[in-house]
mmCIF file of C-alpha atoms in Angstrom:
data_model
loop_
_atom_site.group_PDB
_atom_site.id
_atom_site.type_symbol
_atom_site.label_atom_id
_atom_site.label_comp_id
_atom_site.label_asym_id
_atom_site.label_seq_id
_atom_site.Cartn_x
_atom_site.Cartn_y
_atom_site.Cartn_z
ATOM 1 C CA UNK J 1 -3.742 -21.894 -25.335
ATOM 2 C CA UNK J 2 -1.753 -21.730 -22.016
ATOM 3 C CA UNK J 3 -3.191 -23.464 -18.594
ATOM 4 C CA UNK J 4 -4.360 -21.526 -16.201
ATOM 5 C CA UNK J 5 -3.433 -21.530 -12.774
ATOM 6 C CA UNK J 6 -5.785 -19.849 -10.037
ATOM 7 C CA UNK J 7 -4.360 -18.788 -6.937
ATOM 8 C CA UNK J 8 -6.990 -18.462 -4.485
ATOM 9 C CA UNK J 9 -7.600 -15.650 -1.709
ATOM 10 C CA UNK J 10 -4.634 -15.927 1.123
ATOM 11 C CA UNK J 11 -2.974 -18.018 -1.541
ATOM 12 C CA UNK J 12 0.333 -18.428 -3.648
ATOM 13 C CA UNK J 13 0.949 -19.999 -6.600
ATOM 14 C CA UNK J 14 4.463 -20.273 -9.371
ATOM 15 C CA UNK J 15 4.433 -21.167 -12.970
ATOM 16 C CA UNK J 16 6.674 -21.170 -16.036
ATOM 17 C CA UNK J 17 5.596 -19.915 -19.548
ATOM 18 C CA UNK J 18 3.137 -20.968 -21.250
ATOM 19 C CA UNK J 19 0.854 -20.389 -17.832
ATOM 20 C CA UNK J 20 -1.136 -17.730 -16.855
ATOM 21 C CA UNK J 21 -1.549 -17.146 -13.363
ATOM 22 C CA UNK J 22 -4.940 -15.451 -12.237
ATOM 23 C CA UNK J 23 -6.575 -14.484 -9.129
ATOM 24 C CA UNK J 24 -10.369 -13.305 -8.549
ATOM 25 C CA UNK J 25 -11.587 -10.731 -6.540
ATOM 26 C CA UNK J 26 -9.098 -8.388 -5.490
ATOM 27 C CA UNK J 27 -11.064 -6.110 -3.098
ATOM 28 C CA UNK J 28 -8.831 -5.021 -0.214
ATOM 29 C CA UNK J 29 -6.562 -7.626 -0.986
ATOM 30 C CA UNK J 30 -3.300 -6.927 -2.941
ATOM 31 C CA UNK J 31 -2.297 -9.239 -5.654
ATOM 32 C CA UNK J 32 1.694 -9.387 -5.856
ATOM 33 C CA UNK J 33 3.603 -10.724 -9.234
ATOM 34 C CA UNK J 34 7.112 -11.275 -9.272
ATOM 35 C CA UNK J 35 8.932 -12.318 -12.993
ATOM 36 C CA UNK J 36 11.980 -13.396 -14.535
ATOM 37 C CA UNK J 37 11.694 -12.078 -17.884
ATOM 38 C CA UNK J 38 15.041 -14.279 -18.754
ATOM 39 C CA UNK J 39 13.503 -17.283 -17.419
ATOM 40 C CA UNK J 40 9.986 -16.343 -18.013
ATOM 41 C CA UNK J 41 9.235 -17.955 -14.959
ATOM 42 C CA UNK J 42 6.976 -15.573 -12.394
ATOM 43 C CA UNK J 43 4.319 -16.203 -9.112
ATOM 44 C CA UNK J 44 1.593 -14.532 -7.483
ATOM 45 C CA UNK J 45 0.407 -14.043 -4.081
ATOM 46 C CA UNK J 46 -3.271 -12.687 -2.975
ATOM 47 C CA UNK J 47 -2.295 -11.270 0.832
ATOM 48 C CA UNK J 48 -5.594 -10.167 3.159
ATOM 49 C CA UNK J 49 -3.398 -8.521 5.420
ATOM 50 C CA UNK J 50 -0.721 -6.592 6.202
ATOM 51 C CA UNK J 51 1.436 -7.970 8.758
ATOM 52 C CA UNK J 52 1.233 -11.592 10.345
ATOM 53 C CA UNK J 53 2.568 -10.124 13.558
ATOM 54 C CA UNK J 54 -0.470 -8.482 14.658
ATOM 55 C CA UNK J 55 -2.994 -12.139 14.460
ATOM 56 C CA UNK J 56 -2.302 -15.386 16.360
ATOM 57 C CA UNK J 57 -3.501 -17.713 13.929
ATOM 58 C CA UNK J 58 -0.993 -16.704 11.292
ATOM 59 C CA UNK J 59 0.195 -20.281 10.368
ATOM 60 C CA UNK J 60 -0.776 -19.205 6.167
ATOM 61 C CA UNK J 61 2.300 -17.830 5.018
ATOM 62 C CA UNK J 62 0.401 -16.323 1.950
ATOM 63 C CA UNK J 63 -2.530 -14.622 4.202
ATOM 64 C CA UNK J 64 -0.116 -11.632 4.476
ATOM 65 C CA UNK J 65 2.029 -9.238 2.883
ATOM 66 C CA UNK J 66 5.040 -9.400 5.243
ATOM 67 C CA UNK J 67 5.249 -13.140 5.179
ATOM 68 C CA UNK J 68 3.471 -14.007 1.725
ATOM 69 C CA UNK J 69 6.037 -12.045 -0.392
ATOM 70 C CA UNK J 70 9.184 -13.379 1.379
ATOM 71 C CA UNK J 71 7.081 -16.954 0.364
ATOM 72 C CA UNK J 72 7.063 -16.433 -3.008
ATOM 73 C CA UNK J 73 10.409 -15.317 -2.963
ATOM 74 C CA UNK J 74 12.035 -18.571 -1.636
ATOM 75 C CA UNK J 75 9.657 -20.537 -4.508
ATOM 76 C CA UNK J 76 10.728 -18.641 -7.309
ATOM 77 C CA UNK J 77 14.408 -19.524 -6.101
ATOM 78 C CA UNK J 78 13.684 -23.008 -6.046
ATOM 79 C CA UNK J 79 12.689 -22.656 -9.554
ATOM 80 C CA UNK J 80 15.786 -21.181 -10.810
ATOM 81 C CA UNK J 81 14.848 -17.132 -11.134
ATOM 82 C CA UNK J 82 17.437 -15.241 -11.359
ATOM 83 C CA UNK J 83 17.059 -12.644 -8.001
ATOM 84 C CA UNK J 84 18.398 -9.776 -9.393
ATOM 85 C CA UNK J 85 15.854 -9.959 -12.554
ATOM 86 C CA UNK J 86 12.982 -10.385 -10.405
ATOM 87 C CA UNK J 87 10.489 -7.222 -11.046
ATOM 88 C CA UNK J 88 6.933 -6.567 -9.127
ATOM 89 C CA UNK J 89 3.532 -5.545 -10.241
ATOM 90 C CA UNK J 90 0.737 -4.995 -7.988
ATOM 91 C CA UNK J 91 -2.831 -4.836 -8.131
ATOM 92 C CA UNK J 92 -5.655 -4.049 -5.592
ATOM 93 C CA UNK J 93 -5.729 -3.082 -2.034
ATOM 94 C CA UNK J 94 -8.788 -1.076 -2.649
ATOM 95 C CA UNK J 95 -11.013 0.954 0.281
ATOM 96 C CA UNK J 96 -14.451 -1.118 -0.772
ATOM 97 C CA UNK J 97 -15.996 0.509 2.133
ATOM 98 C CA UNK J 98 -16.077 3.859 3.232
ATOM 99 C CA UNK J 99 -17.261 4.690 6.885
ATOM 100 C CA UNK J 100 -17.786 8.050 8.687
ATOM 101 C CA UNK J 101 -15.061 7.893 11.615
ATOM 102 C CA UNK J 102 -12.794 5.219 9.847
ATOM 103 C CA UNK J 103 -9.029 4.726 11.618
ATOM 104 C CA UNK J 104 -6.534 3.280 10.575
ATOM 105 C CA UNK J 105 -6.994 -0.535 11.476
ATOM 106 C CA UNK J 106 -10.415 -0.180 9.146
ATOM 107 C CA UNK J 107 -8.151 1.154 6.300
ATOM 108 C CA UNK J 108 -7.040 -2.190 5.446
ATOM 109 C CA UNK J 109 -6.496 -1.933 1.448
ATOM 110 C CA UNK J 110 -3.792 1.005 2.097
ATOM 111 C CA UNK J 111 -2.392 -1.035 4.956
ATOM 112 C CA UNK J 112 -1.734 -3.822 2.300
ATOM 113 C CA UNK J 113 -0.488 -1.648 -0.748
ATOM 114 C CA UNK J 114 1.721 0.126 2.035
ATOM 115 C CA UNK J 115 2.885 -3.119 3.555
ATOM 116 C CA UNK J 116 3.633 -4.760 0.090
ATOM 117 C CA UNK J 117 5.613 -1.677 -0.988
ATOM 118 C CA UNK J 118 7.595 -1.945 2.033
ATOM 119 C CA UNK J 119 8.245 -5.107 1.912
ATOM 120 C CA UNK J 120 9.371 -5.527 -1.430
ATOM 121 C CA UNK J 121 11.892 -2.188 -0.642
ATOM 122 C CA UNK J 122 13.150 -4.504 2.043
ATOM 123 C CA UNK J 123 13.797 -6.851 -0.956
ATOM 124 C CA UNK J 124 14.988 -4.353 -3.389
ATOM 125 C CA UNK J 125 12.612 -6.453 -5.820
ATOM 126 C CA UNK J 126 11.479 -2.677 -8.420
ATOM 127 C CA UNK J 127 7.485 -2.471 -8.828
ATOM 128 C CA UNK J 128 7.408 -1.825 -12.435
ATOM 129 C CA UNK J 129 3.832 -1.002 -12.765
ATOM 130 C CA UNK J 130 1.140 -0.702 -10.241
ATOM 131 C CA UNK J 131 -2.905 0.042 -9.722
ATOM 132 C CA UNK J 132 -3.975 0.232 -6.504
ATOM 133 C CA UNK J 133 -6.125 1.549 -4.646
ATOM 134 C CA UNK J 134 -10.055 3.432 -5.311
ATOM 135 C CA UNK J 135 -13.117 1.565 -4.674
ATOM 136 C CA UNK J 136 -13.308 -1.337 -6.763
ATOM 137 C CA UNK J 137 -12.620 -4.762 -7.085
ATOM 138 C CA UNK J 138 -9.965 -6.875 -9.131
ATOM 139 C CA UNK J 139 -9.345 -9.527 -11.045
ATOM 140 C CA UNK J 140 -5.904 -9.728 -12.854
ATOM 141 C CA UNK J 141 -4.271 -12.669 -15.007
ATOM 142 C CA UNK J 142 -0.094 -12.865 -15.278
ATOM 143 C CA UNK J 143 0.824 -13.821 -18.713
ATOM 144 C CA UNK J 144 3.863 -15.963 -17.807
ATOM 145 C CA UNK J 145 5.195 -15.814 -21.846
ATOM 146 C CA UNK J 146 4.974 -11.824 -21.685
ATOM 147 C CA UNK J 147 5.227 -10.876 -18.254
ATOM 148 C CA UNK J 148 1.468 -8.532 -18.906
ATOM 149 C CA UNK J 149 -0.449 -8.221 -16.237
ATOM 150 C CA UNK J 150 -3.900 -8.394 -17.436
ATOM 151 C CA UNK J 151 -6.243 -6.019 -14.792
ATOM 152 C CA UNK J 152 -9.808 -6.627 -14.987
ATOM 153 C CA UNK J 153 -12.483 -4.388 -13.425
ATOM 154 C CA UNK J 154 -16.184 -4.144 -13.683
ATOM 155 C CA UNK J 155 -16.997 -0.515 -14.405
ATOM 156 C CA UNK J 156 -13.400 0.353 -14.662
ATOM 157 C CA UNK J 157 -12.593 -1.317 -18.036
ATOM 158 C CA UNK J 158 -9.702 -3.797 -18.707
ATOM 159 C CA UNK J 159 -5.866 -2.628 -18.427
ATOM 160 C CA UNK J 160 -3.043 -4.362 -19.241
ATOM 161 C CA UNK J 161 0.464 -3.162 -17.353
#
């Protein structure tokens, strides 16, 4: 039975194999993986926001996607991943709420899957597999032995990517 590991909301967490890393309640929020399938060493980061450049009280690296991924990043180096066989999955970053004259800054889910995506381009870290986005909530589980992503949904079934 591996441990599990529970990264909490505007948190980050790395683990080696056998862990699972999990993290509840993906509404708006994106949930980021990276993984070294060599290594099978990976982490996860659940990011609220988009960019830490728009909030003054943005001293929680893993609150957002701009700061929280490059985060991770320099963890899983300490641990010995190898960079270049680092690949993403990402879950969440749904629109929970839908309002009549919504803009942009409302539209905070696509503002985190688009941030994330950006982000890791900057990185050149590949998202292998994705689901994002709709109008439900998320709860995924990163088998650290496989590299599965385990999505969980109510309503929306179980998927593994």
């Amino acid at each position: 039975m591996s441990k599990i590991v529970k990264v909490g909301m505007a948190d980050l967490k790395v683990g080696k194999a056998p862990e699972t890393l999990t993290t509840l309640g993906l509404g708006s929020c994106v949930g980021i993986t990276l993984y070294d399938r060599q290594k099978k060493v990976g982490g996860m980061a659940h990011v609220m926001l988009p960019d830490s450049t728009q909030i003054k009280n943005n001293k929680n690296l893993a609150k957002f996607a701009d700061t929280g991924i490059d985060e991770l990043l320099n963890q899983l180096l300490k641990e010995g991943v190898n960079r270049s066989k680092l690949e993403a999955k990402i879950a969440g970053g749904a629109q929970m709420f839908e309002f009549n004259n919504m803009d942009d800054t409302l539209r905070i889910g696509a503002r985190n899957i688009q941030a994330t995506k950006t982000k890791l381009a900057e990185l050149r870290i590949p998202i292998v597999a994705s689901e994002v986005g709709a109008n439900y909530g998320r709860t995924i589980e990163l088998n650290l032995d496989t590299g599965v992503l385990l999505i969980k949904t109510i309503g929306h079934g179980h998927k593994e990517i």
